[in-house]
Tab-separated table of C-alpha atoms and ligand atoms in Angstrom:
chain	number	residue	atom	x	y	z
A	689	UNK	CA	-88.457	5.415	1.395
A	690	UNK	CA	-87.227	3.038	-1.670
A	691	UNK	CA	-85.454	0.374	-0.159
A	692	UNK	CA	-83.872	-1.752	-3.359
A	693	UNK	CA	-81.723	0.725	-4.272
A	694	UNK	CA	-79.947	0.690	-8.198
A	695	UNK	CA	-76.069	1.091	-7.923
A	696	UNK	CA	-75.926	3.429	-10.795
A	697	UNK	CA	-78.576	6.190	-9.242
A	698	UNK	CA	-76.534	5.780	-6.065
A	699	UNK	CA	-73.094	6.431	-7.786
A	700	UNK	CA	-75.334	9.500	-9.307
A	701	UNK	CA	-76.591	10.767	-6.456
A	702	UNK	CA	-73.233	10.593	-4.217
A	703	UNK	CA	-71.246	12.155	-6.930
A	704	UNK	CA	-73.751	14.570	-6.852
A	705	UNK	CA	-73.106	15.472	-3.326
A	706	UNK	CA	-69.743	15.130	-3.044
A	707	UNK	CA	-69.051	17.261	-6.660
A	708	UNK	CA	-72.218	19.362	-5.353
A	709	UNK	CA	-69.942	20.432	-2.035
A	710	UNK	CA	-67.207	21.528	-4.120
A	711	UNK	CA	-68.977	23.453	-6.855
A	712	UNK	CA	-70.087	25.884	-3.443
A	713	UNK	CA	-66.706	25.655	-1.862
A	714	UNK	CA	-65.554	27.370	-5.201
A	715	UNK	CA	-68.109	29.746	-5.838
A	716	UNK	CA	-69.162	30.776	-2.306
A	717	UNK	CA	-65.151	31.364	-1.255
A	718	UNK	CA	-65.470	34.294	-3.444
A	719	UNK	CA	-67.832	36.024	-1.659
A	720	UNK	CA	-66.567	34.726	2.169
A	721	UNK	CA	-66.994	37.007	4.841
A	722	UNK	CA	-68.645	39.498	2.714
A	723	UNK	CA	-72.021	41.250	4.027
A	724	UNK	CA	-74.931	40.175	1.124
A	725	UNK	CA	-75.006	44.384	0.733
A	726	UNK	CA	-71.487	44.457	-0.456
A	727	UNK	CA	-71.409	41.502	-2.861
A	728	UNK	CA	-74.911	42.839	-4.712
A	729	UNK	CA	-72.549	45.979	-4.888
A	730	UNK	CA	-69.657	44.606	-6.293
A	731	UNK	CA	-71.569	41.269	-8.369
A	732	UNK	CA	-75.240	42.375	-8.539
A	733	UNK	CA	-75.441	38.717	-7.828
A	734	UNK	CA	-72.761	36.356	-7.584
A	735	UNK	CA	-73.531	33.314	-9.710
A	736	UNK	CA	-69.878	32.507	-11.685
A	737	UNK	CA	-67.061	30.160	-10.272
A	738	UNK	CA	-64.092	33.328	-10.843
A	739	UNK	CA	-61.508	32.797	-7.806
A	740	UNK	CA	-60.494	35.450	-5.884
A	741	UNK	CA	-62.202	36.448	-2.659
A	742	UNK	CA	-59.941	36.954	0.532
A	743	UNK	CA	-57.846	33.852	0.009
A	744	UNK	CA	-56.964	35.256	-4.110
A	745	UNK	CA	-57.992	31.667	-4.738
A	746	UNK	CA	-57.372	30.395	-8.570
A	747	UNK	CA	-60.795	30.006	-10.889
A	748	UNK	CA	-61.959	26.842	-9.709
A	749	UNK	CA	-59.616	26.011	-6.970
A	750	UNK	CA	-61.502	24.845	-3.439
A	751	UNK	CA	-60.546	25.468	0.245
A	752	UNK	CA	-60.287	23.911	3.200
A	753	UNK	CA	-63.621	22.490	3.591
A	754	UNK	CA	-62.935	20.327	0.131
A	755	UNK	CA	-59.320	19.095	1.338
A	756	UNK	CA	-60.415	18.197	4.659
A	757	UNK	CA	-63.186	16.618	3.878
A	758	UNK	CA	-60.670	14.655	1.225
A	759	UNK	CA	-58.167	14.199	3.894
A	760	UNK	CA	-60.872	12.035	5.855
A	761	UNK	CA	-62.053	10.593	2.917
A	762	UNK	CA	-58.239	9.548	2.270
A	763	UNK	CA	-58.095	7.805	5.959
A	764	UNK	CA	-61.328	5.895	5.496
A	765	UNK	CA	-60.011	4.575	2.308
A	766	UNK	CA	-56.549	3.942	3.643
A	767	UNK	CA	-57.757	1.783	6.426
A	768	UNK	CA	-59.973	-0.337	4.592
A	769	UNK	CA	-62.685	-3.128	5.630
A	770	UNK	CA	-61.148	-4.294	8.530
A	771	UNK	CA	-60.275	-0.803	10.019
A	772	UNK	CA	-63.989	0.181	9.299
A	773	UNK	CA	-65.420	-3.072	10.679
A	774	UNK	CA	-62.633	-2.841	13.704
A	775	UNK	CA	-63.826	0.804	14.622
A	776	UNK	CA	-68.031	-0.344	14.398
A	777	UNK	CA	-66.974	-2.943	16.605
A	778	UNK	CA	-65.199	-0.394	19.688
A	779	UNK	CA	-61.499	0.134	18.304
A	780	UNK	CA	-59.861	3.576	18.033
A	781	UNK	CA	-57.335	2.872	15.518
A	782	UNK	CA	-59.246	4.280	12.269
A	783	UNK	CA	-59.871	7.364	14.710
A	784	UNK	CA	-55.941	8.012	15.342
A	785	UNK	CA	-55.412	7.439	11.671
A	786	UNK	CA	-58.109	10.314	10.881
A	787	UNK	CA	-56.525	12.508	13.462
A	788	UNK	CA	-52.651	11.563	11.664
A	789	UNK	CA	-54.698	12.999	8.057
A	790	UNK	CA	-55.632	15.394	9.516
A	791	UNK	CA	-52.154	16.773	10.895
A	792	UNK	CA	-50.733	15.570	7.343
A	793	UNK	CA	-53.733	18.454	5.980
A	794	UNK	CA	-52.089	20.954	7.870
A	795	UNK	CA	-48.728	20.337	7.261
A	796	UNK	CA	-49.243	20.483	4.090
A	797	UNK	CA	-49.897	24.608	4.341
A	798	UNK	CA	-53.507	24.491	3.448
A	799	UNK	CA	-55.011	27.708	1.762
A	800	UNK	CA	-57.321	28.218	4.771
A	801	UNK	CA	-58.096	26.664	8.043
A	802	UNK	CA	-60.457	27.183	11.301
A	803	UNK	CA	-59.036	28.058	14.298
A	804	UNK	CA	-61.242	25.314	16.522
A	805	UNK	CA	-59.260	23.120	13.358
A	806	UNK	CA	-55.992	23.973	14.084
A	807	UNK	CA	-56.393	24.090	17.858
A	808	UNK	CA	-58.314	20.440	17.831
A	809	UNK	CA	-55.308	19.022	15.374
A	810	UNK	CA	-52.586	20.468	17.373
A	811	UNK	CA	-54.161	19.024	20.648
A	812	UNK	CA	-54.013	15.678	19.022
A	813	UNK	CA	-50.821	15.725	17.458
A	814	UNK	CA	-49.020	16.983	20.974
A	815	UNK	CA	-51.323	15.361	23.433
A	816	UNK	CA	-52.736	12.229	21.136
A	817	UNK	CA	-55.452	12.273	22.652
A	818	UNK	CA	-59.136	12.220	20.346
A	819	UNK	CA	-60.896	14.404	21.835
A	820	UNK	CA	-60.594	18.069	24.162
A	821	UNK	CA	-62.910	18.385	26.749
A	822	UNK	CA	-66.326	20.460	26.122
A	823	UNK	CA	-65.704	24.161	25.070
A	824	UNK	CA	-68.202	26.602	24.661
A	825	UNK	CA	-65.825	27.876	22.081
A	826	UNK	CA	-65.747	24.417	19.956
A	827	UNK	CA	-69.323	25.661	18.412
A	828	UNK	CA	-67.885	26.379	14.680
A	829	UNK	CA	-68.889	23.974	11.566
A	830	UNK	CA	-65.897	22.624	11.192
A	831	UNK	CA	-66.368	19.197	11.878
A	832	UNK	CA	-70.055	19.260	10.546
A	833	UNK	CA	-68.544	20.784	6.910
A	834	UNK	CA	-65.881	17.562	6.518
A	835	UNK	CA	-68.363	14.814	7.515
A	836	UNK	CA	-69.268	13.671	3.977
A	837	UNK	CA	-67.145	10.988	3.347
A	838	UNK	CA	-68.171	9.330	7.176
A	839	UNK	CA	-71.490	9.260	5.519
A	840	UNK	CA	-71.009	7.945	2.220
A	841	UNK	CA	-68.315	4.665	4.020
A	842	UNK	CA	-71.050	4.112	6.719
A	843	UNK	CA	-74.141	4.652	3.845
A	844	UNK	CA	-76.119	1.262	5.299
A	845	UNK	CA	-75.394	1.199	9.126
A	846	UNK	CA	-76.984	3.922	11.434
A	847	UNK	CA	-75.017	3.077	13.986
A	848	UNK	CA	-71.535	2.743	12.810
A	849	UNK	CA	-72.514	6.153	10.976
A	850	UNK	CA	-72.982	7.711	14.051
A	851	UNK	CA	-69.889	6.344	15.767
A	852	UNK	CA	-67.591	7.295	13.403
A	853	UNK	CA	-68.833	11.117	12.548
A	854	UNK	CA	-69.008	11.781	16.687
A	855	UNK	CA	-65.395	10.204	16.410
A	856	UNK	CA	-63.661	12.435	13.243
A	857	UNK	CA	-66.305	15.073	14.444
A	858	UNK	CA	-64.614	15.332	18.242
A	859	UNK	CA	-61.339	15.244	16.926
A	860	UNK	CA	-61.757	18.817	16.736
A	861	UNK	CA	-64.667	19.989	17.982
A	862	UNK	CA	-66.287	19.165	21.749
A	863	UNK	CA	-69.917	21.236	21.514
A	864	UNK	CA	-73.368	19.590	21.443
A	865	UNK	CA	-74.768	21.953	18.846
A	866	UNK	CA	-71.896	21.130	16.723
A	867	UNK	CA	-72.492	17.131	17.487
A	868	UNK	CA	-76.585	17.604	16.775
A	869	UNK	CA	-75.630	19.650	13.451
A	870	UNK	CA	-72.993	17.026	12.411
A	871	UNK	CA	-75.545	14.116	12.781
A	872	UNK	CA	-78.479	15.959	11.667
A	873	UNK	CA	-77.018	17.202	8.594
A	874	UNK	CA	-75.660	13.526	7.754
A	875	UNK	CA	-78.762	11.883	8.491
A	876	UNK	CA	-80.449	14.068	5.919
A	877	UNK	CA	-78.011	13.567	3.265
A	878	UNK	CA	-78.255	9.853	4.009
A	879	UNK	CA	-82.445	10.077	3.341
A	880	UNK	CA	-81.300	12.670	0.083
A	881	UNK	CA	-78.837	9.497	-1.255
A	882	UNK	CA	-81.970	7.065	-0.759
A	883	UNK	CA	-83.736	9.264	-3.239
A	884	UNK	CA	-86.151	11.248	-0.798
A	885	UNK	CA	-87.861	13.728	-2.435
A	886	UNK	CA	-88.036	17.778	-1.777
A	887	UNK	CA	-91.286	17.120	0.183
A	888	UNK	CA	-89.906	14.330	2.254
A	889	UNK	CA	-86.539	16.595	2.781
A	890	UNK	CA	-89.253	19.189	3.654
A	891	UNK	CA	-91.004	17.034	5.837
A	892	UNK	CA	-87.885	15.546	7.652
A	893	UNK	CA	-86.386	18.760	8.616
A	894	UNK	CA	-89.283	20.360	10.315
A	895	UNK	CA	-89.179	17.412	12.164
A	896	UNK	CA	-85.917	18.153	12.943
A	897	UNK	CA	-86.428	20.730	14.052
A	898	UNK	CA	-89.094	19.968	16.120
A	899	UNK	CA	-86.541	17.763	18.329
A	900	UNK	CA	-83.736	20.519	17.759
A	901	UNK	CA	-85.364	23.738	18.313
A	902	UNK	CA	-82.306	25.774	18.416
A	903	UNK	CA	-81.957	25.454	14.752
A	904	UNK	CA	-85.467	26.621	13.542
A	905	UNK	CA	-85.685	28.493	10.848
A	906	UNK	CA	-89.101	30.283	10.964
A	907	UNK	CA	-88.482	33.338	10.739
A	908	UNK	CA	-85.015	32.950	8.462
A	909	UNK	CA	-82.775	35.460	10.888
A	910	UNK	CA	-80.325	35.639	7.656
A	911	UNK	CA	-77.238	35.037	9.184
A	912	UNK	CA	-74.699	32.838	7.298
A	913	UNK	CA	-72.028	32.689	9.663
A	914	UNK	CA	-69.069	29.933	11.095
A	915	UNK	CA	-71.368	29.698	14.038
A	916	UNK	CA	-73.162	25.915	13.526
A	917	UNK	CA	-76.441	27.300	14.284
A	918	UNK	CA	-76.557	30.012	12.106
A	919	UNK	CA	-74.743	27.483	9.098
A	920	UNK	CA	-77.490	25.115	9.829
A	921	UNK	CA	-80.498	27.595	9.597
A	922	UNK	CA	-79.101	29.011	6.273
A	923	UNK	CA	-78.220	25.908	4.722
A	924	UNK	CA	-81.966	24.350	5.678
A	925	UNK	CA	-83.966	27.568	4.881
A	926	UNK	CA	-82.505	27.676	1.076
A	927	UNK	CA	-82.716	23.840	0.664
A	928	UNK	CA	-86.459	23.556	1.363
A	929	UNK	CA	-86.911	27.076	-0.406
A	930	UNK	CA	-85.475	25.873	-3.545
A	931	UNK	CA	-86.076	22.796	-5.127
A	932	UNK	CA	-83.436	23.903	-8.077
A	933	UNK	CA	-79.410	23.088	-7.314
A	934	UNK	CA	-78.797	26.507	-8.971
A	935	UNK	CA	-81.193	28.249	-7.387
A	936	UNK	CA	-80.749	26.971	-3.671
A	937	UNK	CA	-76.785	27.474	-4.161
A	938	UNK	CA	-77.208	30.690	-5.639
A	939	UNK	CA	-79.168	32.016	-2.748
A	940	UNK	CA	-77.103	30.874	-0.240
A	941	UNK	CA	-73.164	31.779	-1.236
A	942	UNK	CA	-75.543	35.577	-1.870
A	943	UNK	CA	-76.422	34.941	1.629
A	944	UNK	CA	-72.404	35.660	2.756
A	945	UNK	CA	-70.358	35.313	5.407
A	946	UNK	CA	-69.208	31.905	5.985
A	947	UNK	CA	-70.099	31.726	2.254
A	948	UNK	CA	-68.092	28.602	0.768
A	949	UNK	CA	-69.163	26.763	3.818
A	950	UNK	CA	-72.957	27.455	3.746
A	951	UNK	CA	-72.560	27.118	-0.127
A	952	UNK	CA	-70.822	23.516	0.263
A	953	UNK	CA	-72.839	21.835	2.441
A	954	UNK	CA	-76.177	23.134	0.547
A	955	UNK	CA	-74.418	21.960	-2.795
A	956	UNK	CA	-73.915	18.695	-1.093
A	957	UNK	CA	-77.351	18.301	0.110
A	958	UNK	CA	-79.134	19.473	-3.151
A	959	UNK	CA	-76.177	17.612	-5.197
A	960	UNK	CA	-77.635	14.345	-3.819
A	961	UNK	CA	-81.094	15.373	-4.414
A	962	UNK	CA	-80.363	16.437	-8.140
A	963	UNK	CA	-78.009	13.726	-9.033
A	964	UNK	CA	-74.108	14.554	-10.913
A	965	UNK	CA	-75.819	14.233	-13.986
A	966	UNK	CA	-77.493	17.306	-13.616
A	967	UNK	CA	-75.233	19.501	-11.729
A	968	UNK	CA	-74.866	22.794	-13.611
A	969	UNK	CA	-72.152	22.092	-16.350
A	970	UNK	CA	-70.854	25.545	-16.213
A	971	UNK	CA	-69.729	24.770	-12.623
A	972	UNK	CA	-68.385	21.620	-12.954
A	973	UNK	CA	-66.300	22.548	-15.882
A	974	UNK	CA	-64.330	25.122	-13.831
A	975	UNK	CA	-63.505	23.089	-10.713
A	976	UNK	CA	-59.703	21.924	-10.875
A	977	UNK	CA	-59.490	18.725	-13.234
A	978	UNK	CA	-57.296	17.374	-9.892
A	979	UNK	CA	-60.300	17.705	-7.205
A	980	UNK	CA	-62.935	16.297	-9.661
A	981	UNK	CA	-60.463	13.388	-10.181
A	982	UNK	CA	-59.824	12.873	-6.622
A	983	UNK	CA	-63.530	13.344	-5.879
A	984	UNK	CA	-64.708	10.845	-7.966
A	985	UNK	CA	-62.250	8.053	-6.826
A	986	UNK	CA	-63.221	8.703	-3.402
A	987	UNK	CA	-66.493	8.580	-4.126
A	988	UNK	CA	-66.311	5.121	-6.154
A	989	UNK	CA	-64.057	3.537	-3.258
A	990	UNK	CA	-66.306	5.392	-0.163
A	991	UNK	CA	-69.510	3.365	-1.681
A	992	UNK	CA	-67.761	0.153	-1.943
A	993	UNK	CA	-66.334	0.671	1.572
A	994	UNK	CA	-69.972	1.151	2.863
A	995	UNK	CA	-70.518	-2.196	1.922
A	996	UNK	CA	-68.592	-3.593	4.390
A	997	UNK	CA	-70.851	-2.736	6.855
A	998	UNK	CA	-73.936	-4.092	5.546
A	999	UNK	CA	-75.987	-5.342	7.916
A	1000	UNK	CA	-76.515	-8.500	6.471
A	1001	UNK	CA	-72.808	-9.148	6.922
A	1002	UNK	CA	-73.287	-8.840	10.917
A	1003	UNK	CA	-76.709	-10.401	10.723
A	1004	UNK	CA	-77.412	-13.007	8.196
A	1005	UNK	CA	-81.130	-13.601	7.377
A	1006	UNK	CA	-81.645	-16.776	8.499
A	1007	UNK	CA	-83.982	-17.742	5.369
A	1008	UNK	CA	-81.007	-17.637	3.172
A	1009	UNK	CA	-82.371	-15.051	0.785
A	1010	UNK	CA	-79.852	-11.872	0.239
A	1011	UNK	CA	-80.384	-8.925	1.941
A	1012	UNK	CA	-80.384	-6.838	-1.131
A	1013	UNK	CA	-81.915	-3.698	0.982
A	1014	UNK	CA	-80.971	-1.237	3.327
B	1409	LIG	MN1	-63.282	27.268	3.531
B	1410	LIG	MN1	-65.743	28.899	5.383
């Protein structure tokens, strides 16, 4: 793994998976909870950001998965440093203000939203508390689909990254498949932001697997739906098929079901690998000017957040030389 890494190629890559996420967010909603059968009848096959779908969504407009996601990404930024550091270090505060974004998200009459969403946000505004107990219900990819920006503000601490997606994770969601799907996924977009290459991503989630053998994906069983398992297999069977953003999106959102989900978080994952620089221009000309706006800010301020919690500043090397790694 490349340990000095340059700002600029980080910038790249996390733009790429946070612009990545919303390019299939717009083009998979299209096609949500459509059998692959029907949409080859009614696209052939569905390649073209165009709206519509069950939600009559605007060209280029995103769902909940983008505004949630942005709604956590607006708490982490909110809180800052010391609400970051304070949460590493055992406080619940930056938890509570995650849980108030998200209740501000669904007050503000979002276009779509879970029910294991709505019943986890409702709990906490009511009840305050952070988390339900275990439900064998609470096995949706809700909380895995939003987890981005915990990732990018905890990019150099394992731990703290851990912490604080099981925290914005449980808000809404109390199911050990969707916990080991939430940190698996974010540990492999962490290796994709270091630059790992298709065969390491290859490599690292057949080991994966190995340790999570409920998400295997040998045979594919082609199902693409809200259920984390079957979100996870799709999204890792057409990211080590295709090497190609275009290619591994395309696949999936033809794939169906929980289409703009499956489509985001495989846009995210390949987005890092690829970079922003070479996400498909036709895409990311018809995403809303607003969300590519917002996204990039985020994005900017998420990376400076992370590093807050560089090591380094819990742990200073003794010899005095900079910890310029992570
Ligand atoms: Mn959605
Ligand atoms: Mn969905």
């Amino acid at each position: 793994m490349p340990e000095l890494l340059d700002p600029s190629v980080l910038l790249d890559r996390a733009l790429g998976a946070y612009l990545g996420f919303a390019i299939g967010d717009a083009l998979g909603a299209t096609v949500e909870f459509m059998r692959p059968r029907e949409i080859a009848l009614e696209y052939g096959v569905h390649r073209d950001i165009i709206g519509g779908g069950w939600l009559k969504l605007a060209i280029g407009q995103v769902t909940d998965d983008t505004t949630m996601s942005l709604a956590l990404g607006s708490a982490l930024l909110q809180g800052g440093s010391a609400a970051l550091v304070s949460h590493a270090q055992g406080d619940d505060t930056l938890v509570r203000s995650i849980g108030d974004a998200y209740v501000q998200w669904l007050k503000s009459r979002p276009v779509d939203c879970g029910n294991t969403c709505q019943r986890g946000i409702l709990r906490y505004l009511h009840e305050g508390t952070l988390q339900g107990s275990f439900n064998p219900g609470d096995g949706g990819n809700g909380a895995l689909m939003r987890n981005l920006p915990a990732v990018l503000a905890t990019l150099h601490d394992d731990t703290a990254f851990e912490r604080l997606s099981m925290a914005q994770a449980r808000l809404t969601h109390h199911h050990p498949l969707s916990d080991s799907a939430t940190l698996g996924m974010g540990r492999l977009l962490r290796l994709l932001l270091r630059g790992a290459t298709q065969h390491a991503c290859q490599t690292w989630v057949a080991q994966w697997i190995g340790a999570n053998p409920t998400f295997h994906i040998t045979p594919y069983r082609g199902r693409a739906t809200a259920y984390v398992v079957d979100t996870v297999q799709t999204v890792l069977h057409y990211l080590t098929l295709h090497d190609d953003f275009e290619a591994a999106l395309i696949a999936t959102v033809n794939q169906g079901d929980d289409a703009d989900t499956t489509g985001a978080l495989v846009g995210m994952l390949a987005g890092a690998r690829c970079g922003a620089a070479r996400l498909p221009q036709r895409w990311l000309q018809r995403l809303q000017p607003a969300i590519v706006r917002a996204i990039t800010d985020q994005t900017r301020g998420l990376l400076m957040l992370a590093q807050t919690l560089h090591p380094s500043l819990f742990d200073p090397p003794s010899t005095g030389i900079p910890n310029a790694s992570f």
